[in-house]
XYZ file of C-alpha atoms in Angstrom:
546
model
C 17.594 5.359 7.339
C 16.834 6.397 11.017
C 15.273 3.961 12.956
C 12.955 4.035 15.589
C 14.414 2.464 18.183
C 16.977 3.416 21.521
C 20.011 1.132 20.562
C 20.323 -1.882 17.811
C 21.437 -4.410 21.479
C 18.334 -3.731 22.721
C 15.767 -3.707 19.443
C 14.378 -7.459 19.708
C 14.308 -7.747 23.563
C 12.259 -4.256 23.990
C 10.276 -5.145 20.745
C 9.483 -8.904 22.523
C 8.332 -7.007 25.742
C 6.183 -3.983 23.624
C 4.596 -7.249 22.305
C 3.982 -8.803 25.456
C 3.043 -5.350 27.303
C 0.268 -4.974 24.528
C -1.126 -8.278 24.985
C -3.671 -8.270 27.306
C -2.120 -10.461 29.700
C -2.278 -13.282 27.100
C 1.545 -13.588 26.347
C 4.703 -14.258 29.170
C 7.990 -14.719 28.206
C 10.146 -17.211 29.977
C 12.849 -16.072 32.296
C 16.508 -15.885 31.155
C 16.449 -12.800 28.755
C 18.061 -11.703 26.601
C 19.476 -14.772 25.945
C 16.600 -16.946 25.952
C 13.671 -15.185 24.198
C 10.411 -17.688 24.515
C 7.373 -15.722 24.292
C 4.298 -18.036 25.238
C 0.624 -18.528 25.765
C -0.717 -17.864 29.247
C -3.747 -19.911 28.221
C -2.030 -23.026 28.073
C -2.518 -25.837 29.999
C -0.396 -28.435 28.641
C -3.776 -30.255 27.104
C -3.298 -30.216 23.710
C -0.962 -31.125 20.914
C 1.534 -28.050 21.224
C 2.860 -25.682 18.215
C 6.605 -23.985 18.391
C 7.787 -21.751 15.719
C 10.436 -19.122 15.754
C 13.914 -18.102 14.292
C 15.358 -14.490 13.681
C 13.371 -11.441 14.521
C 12.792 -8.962 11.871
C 9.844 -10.667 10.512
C 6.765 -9.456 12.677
C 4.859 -10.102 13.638
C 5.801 -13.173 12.710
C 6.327 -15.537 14.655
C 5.501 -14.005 18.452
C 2.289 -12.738 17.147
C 0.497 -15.373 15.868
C 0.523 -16.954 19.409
C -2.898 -17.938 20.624
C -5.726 -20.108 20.348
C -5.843 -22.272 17.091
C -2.480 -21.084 15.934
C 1.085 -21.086 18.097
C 1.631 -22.422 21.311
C 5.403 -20.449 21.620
C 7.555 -18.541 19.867
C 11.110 -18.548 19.770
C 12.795 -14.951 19.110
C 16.557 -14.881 17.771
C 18.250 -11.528 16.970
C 17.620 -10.141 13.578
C 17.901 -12.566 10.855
C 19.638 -14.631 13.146
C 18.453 -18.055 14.563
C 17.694 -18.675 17.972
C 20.128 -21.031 20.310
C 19.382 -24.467 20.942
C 18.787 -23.803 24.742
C 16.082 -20.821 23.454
C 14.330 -23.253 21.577
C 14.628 -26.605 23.904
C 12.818 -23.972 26.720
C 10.019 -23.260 24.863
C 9.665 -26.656 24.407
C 9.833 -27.868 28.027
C 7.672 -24.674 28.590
C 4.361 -25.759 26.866
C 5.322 -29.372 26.069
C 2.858 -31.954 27.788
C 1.397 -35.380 27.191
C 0.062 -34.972 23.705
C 3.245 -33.718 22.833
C 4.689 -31.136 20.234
C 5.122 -29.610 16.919
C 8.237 -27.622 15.993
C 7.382 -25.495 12.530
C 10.974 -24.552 10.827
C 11.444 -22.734 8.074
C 14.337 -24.019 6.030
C 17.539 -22.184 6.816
C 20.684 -24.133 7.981
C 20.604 -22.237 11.739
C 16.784 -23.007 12.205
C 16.603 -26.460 11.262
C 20.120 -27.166 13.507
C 19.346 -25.250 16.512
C 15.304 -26.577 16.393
C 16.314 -29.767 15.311
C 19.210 -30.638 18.364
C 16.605 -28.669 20.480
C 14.199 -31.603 19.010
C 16.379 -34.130 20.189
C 17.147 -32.937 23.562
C 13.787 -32.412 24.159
C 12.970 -36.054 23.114
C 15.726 -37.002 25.623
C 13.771 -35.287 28.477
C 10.866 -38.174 27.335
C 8.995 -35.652 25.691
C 7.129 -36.477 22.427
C 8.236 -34.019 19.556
C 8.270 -33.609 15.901
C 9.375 -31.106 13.189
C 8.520 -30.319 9.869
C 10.481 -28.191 7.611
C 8.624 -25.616 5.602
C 10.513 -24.639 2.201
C 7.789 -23.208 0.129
C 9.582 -20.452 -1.885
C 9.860 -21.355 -5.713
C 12.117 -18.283 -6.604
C 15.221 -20.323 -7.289
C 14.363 -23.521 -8.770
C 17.947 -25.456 -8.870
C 18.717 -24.257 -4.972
C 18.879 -27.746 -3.725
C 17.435 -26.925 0.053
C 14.105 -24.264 -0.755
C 13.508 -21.091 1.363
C 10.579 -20.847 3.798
C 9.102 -18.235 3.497
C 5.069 -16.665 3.873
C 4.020 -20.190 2.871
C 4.625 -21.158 6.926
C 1.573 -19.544 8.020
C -0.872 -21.685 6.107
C 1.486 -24.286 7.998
C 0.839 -22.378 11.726
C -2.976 -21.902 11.021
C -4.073 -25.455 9.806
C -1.781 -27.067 12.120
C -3.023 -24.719 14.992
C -6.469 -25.916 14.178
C -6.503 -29.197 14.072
C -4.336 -28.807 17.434
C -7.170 -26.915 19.384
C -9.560 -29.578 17.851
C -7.749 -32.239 20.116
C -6.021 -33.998 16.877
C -3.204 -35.994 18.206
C 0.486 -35.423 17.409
C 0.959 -37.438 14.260
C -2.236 -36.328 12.942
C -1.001 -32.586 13.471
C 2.166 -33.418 11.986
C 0.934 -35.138 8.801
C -1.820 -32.270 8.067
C 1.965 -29.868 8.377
C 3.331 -32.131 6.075
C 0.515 -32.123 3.645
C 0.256 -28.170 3.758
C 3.873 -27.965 2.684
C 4.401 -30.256 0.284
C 1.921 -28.055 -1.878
C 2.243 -24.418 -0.864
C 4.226 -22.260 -2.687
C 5.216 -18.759 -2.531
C 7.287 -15.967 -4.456
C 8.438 -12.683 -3.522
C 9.074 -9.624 -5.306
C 10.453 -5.833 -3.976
C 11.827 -2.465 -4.619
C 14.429 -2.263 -2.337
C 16.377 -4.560 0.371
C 15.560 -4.716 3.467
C 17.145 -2.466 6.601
C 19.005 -4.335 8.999
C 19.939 -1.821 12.490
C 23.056 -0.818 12.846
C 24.146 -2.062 9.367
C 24.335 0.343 6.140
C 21.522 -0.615 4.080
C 22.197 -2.188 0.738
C 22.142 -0.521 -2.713
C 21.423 -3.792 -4.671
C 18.414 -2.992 -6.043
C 19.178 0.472 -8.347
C 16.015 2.991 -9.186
C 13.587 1.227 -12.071
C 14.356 -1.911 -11.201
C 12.817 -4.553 -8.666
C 14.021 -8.025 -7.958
C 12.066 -10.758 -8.150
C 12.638 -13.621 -5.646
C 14.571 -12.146 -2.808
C 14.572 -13.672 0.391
C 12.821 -12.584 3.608
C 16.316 -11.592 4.921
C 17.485 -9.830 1.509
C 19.115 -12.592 -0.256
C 19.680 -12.144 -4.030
C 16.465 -13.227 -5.994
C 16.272 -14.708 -9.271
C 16.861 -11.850 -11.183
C 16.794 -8.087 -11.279
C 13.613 -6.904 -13.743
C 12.440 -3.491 -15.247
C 9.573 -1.959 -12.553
C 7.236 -1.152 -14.951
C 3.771 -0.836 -12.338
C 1.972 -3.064 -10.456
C 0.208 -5.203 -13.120
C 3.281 -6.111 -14.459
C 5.472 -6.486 -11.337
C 1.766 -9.088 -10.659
C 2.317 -10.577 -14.028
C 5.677 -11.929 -13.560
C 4.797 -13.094 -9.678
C 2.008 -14.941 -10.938
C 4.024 -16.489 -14.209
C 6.349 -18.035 -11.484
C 3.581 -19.799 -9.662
C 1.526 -20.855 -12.276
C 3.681 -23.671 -13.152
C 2.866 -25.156 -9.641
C -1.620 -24.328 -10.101
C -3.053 -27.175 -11.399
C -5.478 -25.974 -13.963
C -9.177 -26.571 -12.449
C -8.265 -26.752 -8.653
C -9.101 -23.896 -6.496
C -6.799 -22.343 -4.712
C -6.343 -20.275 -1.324
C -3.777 -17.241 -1.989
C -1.787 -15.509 0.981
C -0.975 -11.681 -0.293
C 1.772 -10.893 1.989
C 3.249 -6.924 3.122
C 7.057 -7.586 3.541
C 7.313 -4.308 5.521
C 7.722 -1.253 3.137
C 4.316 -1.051 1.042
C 1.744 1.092 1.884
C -1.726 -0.194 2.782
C -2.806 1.865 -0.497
C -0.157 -0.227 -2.453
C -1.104 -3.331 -1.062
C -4.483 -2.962 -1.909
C -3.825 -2.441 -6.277
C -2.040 -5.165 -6.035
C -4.911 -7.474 -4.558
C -6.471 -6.058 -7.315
C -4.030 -7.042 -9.742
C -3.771 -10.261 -7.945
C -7.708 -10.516 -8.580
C -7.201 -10.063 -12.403
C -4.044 -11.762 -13.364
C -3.417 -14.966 -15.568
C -3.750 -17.628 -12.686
C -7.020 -15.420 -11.190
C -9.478 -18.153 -12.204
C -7.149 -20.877 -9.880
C -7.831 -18.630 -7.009
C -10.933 -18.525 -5.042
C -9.855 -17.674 -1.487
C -7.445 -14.722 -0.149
C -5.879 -14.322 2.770
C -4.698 -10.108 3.511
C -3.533 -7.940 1.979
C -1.504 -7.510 5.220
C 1.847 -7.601 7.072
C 2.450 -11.215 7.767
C 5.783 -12.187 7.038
C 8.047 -9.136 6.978
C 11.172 -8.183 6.355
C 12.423 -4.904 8.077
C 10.661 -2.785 5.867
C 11.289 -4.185 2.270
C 9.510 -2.507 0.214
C 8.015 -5.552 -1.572
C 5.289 -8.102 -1.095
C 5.236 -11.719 -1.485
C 2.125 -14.529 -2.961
C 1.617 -17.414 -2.089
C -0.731 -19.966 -3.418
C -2.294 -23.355 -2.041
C -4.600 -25.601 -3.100
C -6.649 -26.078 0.159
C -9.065 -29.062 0.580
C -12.566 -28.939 1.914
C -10.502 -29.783 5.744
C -7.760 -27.902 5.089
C -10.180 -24.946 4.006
C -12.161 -25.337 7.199
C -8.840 -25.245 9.809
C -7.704 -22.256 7.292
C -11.282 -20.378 8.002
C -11.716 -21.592 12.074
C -11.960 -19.175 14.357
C -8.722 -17.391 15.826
C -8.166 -14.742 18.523
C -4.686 -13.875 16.962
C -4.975 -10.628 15.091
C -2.095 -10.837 12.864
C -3.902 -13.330 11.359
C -6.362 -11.622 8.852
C -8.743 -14.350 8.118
C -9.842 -15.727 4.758
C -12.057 -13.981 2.528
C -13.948 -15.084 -0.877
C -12.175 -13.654 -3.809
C -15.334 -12.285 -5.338
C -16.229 -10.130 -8.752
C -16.505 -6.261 -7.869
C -19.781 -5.625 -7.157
C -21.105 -1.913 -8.480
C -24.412 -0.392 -7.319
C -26.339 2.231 -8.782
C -26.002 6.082 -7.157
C -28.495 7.396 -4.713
C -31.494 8.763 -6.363
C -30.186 12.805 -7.204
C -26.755 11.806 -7.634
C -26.598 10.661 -11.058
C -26.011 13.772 -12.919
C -27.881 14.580 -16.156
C -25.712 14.849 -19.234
C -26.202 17.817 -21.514
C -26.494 17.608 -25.459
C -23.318 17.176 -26.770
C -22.205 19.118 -29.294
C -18.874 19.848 -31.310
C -17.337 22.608 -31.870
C -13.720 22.633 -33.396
C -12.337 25.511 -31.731
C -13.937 24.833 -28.126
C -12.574 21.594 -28.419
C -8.648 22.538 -29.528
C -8.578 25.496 -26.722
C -9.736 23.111 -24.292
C -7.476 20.048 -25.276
C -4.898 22.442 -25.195
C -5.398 23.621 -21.121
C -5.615 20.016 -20.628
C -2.205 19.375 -21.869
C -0.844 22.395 -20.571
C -2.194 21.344 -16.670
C -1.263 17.821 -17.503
C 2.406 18.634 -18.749
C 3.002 20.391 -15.428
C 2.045 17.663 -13.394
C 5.532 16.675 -11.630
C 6.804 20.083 -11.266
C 3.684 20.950 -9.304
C 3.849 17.779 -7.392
C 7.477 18.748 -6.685
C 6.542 22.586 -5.605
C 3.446 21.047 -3.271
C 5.842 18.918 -1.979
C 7.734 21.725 -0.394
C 4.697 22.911 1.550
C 1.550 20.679 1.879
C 1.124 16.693 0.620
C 2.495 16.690 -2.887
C -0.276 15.936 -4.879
C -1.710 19.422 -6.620
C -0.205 18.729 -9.947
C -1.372 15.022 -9.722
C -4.981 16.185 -8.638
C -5.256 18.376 -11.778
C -3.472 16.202 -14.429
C -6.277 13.786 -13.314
C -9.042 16.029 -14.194
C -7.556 16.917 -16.827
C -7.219 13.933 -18.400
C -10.886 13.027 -17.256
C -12.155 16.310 -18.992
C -10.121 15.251 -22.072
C -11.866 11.587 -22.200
C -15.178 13.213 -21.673
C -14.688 15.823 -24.168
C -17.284 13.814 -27.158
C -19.877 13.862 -24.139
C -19.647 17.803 -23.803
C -21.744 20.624 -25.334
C -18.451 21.941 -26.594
C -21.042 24.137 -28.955
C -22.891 26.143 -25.998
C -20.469 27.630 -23.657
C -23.871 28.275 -21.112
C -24.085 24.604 -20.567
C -20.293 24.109 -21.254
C -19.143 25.463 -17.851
C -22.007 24.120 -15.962
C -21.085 20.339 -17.580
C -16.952 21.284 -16.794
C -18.297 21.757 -13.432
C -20.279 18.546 -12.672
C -17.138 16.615 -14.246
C -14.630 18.193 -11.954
C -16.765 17.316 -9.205
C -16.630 13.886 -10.262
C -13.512 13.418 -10.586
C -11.226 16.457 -8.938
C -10.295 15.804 -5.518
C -9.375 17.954 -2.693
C -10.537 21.590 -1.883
C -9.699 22.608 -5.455
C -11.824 20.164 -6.838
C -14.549 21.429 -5.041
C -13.796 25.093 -5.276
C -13.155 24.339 -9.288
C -16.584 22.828 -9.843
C -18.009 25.791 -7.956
C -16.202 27.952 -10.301
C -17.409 26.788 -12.877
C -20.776 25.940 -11.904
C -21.596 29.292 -11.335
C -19.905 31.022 -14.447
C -22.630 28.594 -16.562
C -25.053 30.167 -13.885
C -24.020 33.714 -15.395
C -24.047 33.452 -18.064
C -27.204 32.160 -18.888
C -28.673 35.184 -17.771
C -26.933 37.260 -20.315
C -23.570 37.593 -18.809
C -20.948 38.290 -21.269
C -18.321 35.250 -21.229
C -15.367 37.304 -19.514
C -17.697 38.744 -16.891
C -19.202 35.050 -15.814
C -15.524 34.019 -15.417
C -15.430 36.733 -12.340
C -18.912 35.867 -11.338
C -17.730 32.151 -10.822
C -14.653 33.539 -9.399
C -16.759 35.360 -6.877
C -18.350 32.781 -6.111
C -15.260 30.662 -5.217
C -14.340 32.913 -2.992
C -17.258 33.225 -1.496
C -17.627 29.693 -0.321
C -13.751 29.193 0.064
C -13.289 32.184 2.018
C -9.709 32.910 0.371
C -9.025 36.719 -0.575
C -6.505 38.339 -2.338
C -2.939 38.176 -0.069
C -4.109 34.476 1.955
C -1.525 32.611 -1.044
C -3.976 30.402 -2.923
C -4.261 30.166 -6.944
C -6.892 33.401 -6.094
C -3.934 35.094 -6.238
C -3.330 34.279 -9.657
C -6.237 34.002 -10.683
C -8.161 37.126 -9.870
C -5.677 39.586 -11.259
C -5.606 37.153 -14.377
C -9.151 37.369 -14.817
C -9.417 41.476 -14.603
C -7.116 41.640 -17.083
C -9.299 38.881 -19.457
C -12.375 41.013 -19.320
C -10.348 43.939 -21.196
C -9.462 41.321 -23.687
C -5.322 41.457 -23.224
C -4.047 37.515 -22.666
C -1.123 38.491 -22.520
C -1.719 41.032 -19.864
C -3.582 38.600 -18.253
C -0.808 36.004 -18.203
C 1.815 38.833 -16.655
C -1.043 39.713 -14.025
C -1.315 36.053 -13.232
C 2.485 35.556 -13.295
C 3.251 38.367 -11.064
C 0.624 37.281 -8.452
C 2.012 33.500 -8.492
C 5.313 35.200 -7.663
C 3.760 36.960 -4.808
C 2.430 34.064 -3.008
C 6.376 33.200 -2.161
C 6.582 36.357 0.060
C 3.622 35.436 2.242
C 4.474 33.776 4.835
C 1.061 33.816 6.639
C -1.173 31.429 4.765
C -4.924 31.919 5.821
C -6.911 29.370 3.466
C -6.054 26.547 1.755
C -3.804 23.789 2.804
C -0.577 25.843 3.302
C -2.429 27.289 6.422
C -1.760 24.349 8.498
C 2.242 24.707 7.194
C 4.687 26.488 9.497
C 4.744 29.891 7.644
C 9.087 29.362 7.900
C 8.122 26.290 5.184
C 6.609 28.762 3.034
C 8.996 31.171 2.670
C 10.909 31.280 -0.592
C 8.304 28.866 -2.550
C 4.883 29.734 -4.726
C 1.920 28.761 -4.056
C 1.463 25.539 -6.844
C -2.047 26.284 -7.228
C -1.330 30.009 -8.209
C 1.604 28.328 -10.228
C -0.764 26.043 -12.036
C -2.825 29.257 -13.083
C 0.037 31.496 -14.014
C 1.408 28.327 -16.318
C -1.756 28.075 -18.056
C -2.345 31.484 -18.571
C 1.324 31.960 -19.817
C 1.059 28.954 -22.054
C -2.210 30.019 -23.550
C -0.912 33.766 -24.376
C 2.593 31.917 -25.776
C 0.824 29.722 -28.199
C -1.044 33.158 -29.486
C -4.850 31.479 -28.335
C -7.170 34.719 -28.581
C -8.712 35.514 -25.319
């Protein structure tokens, strides 16, 4: 994958100095790049007890951007994945290091806790008062004899960081760290490894599959399980961590982005999160957001800690640092009732056996073609017409007792207040208006076929498309001149032939291929006009009497 960036040498140092530039004066880094890469606080004055985290880059904005008040002091950058020297580490020390002394937060990997750790010592030989704590909160591999630190070293920064800005003194700092990790715990799960520049990315993870466990800097997790969805990829995340929930205590989860998942993603599964098996240990959550990283794995990470009434406090305390997303109430989805004139009023149902089958039967048909119009939208707009129809589809389908399948008056108008419900996008709209107004026709006497063009007019009307601008009118008007003399099958040619025609226009002028460069459209038909020539074609196949 293509990366943005001008050369892998240079990724960390100009990503450390984007940082910095973005800052707001609040961030320096010391002299001596690239070799020594301390990013620190310009706010410091040497007062307090201070915090110094760091190892390989690749993890933002962890650890440089959780610098400020009430969390880090410095950072320490290495190169990706790789720790920073000892001489990197021992001059943020000597940087922000005064009286009160300081705390170096580790995660546990052999190069951190060597290079921090003879940085330690040095330092201490300089007079200066330090201490370290080793954070190895990951429970993925349960016989690994030194534990991975992982997300579960934020709870460490932000507790720590607040009792530091209170004034607490060094050992009290340092046994709150302590505390904080000897009861975090965190597990990770993706869909793919992470991307390392300048390295081929690895194929360990193949398609259906996700790996549960895996390291921040794509290590091997536990084991390799079936991606079902999100629920269950939730499931087995929270199965791990139960184990370590005592039943009865409330606990503080951290829903961590390792790089790749969308902010859509991210959000189902805080959801899932919200409704799995250990949901009733949980009372606090911290994101859904990028925290931890890991070069864009596309995966997220959990973990959970039962916070005390002080440790809850420094975990809510006030922070400047926005990486730090603050902690929220996990709290029951509240629903409210709709605006006075919004709630729509339900006709009669009624059932009638035939109205029902034809109707089930569009619904499968729309629903069936799902991917292969999500494929064909993909070629020239977002990819989501067949999704946006199979939903309604399926919606119209679970409403189907609720309709008055036996009065086809009120049967269009209720089709139409449904797809406005639940059909999104332009067609959703222009469908309901359809429809809306063919229930309008004909209750005033309209014959049936004749409504259909009514609503059709009306469509257009308020959509402004016309024959020739390569929207599903092109398919659809034809189809419908050819319904009113009664011929289905003349009607699905008609609608066939003016899908076709929607690939030789190369000038869209409504709809959402009119934002496309027309040299996108050439060659490809318009999935909306697809969608109705499929029906139509489907219908007249399976012999349905128009």
């Amino acid at each position: 994958m293509t990366l943005f960036m001008n050369s892998k040498e240079d990724i960390v140092n100009e990503a450390v100095d984007g940082l910095i530039a973005c800052s707001g004066g609040r961030l320096a880094r010391l002299d001596g790049y690239p070799h020594i890469r301390a990013v620190v606080r310009t706010d410091w004055d040497r007062s307090k007890v201070a915090l110094v985290s760091g190892g390989g880059s690749g993890h933002e904005p962890s650890h440089a951007g959780f610098l400020g008040q009430g969390m880090l002091t410095a950072a320490i950058c290495g190169d990706v994945f790789a720790s920073p020297s000892v001489d990197a580490v021992l001059a943020g020390i000597l940087a922000v290091t005064g009286p009160a002394g300081c705390l170096l937060i580790v995660k546990n990997y052999t190069g951190d806790r060597l290079n921090f750790g003879l940085a330690a010592e040095r330092a201490r030989a300089f007079g200066l008062n330090v201490s370290m704590v080793i954070v190895d909160d990951d429970v993925a591999l349960p016989d690994l004899p030194q534990a991975r630190g992982v997300a579960g070293t934020l709870l460490v920064h932000k507790v720590a960081g607040a009792l530091a800005e209170g004034g607490a003194d060094l050992a009290t700092v340092t046994a709150a760290a302590e505390k904080v990790i000897s009861r975090v715990r965190s597990i990770g799960m993706s869909l793919d490894t992470c991307m390392v520049p300048g390295v081929p990315k690895e194929d360990r993870i193949p398609p259906g599959k996700a790996e549960l466990g895996l390291g921040i800097h794509g290590e091997a997790g536990v084991e390799q399980v079936d991606y079902i969805d999100a629920r269950t990829a939730v499931g087995m995340v929270a199965d791990k961590l139960s184990g370590h929930m005592p039943a009865g205590v409330p606990h503080v989860a951290l829903l961590n982005n390792l790089g790749g998942a969308s902010v859509l993603e991210m959000q189902v599964l805080a959801y899932e999160l919200a409704n799995s098996a250990i949901a009733d240990r949980l009372k606090f959550i911290i994101g859904p957001a990028a925290m931890m990283t890991s070069l864009e794995m596309r995966g997220f990470s959990v973990s959970v800690f039962p916070a005390d009434a002080d440790e809850l406090a420094a975990l809510q305390s006030e922070t400047p640092v926005t990486a730090w997303p603050g902690v929220s109430a996990l709290s029951p989805v509240e629903i409210r009732e709709l605006p006075d004139g919004l709630r729509p009023i339900k006709p009669l149902p009624s059932d009638h056996p035939a109205t029902r089958a034809f109707l089930t039967r569009c619904c499968e048909i729309l629903i069936a073609c799902e991917a292969d119009l999500n494929t064909l939208d993909a070629r020239t707009g977002d990819g989501d017409t067949g999704t946006t129809l199979a939903t309604a589809a399926r919606a119209l389908v679970h409403a189907m007792d609720d309709l008055p399948l036996a009065d086809h008056t009120q049967l269009y108008r209720a089709i139409g207040q449904e797809l406005s419900q639940t059909m999104g996008g332009s067609s959703g709209v222009l469908l309901a208006i359809f429809f809306a107004a063919a229930g309008d026709a004909a209750s005033s006497g309209m014959p049936i076929r004749e409504a259909l063009k009514a609503g059709l007019d009306r469509m257009q009307e308020v959509g402004g498309a016309e024959l020739g601008d390569r929207t599903m009118v092109d398919a659809l008007h034809p189809a419908l001149q050819h319904l009113a003399d009664g011929d289905l099958a003349a009607a699905a040619t008609a609608a066939r032939e003016g899908a076709d025609s929607t690939a030789e226009m190369l000038r869209a002028k409504a709809g959402r291929a009119a934002y496309v460069n027309p040299d996108q459209l050439r060659g490809h038909v318009d999935p909306g006009a697809e969608a109705v020539a499929r029906l139509f074609e489907k219908l007249s196949a399976a012999g349905v009497e128009a």
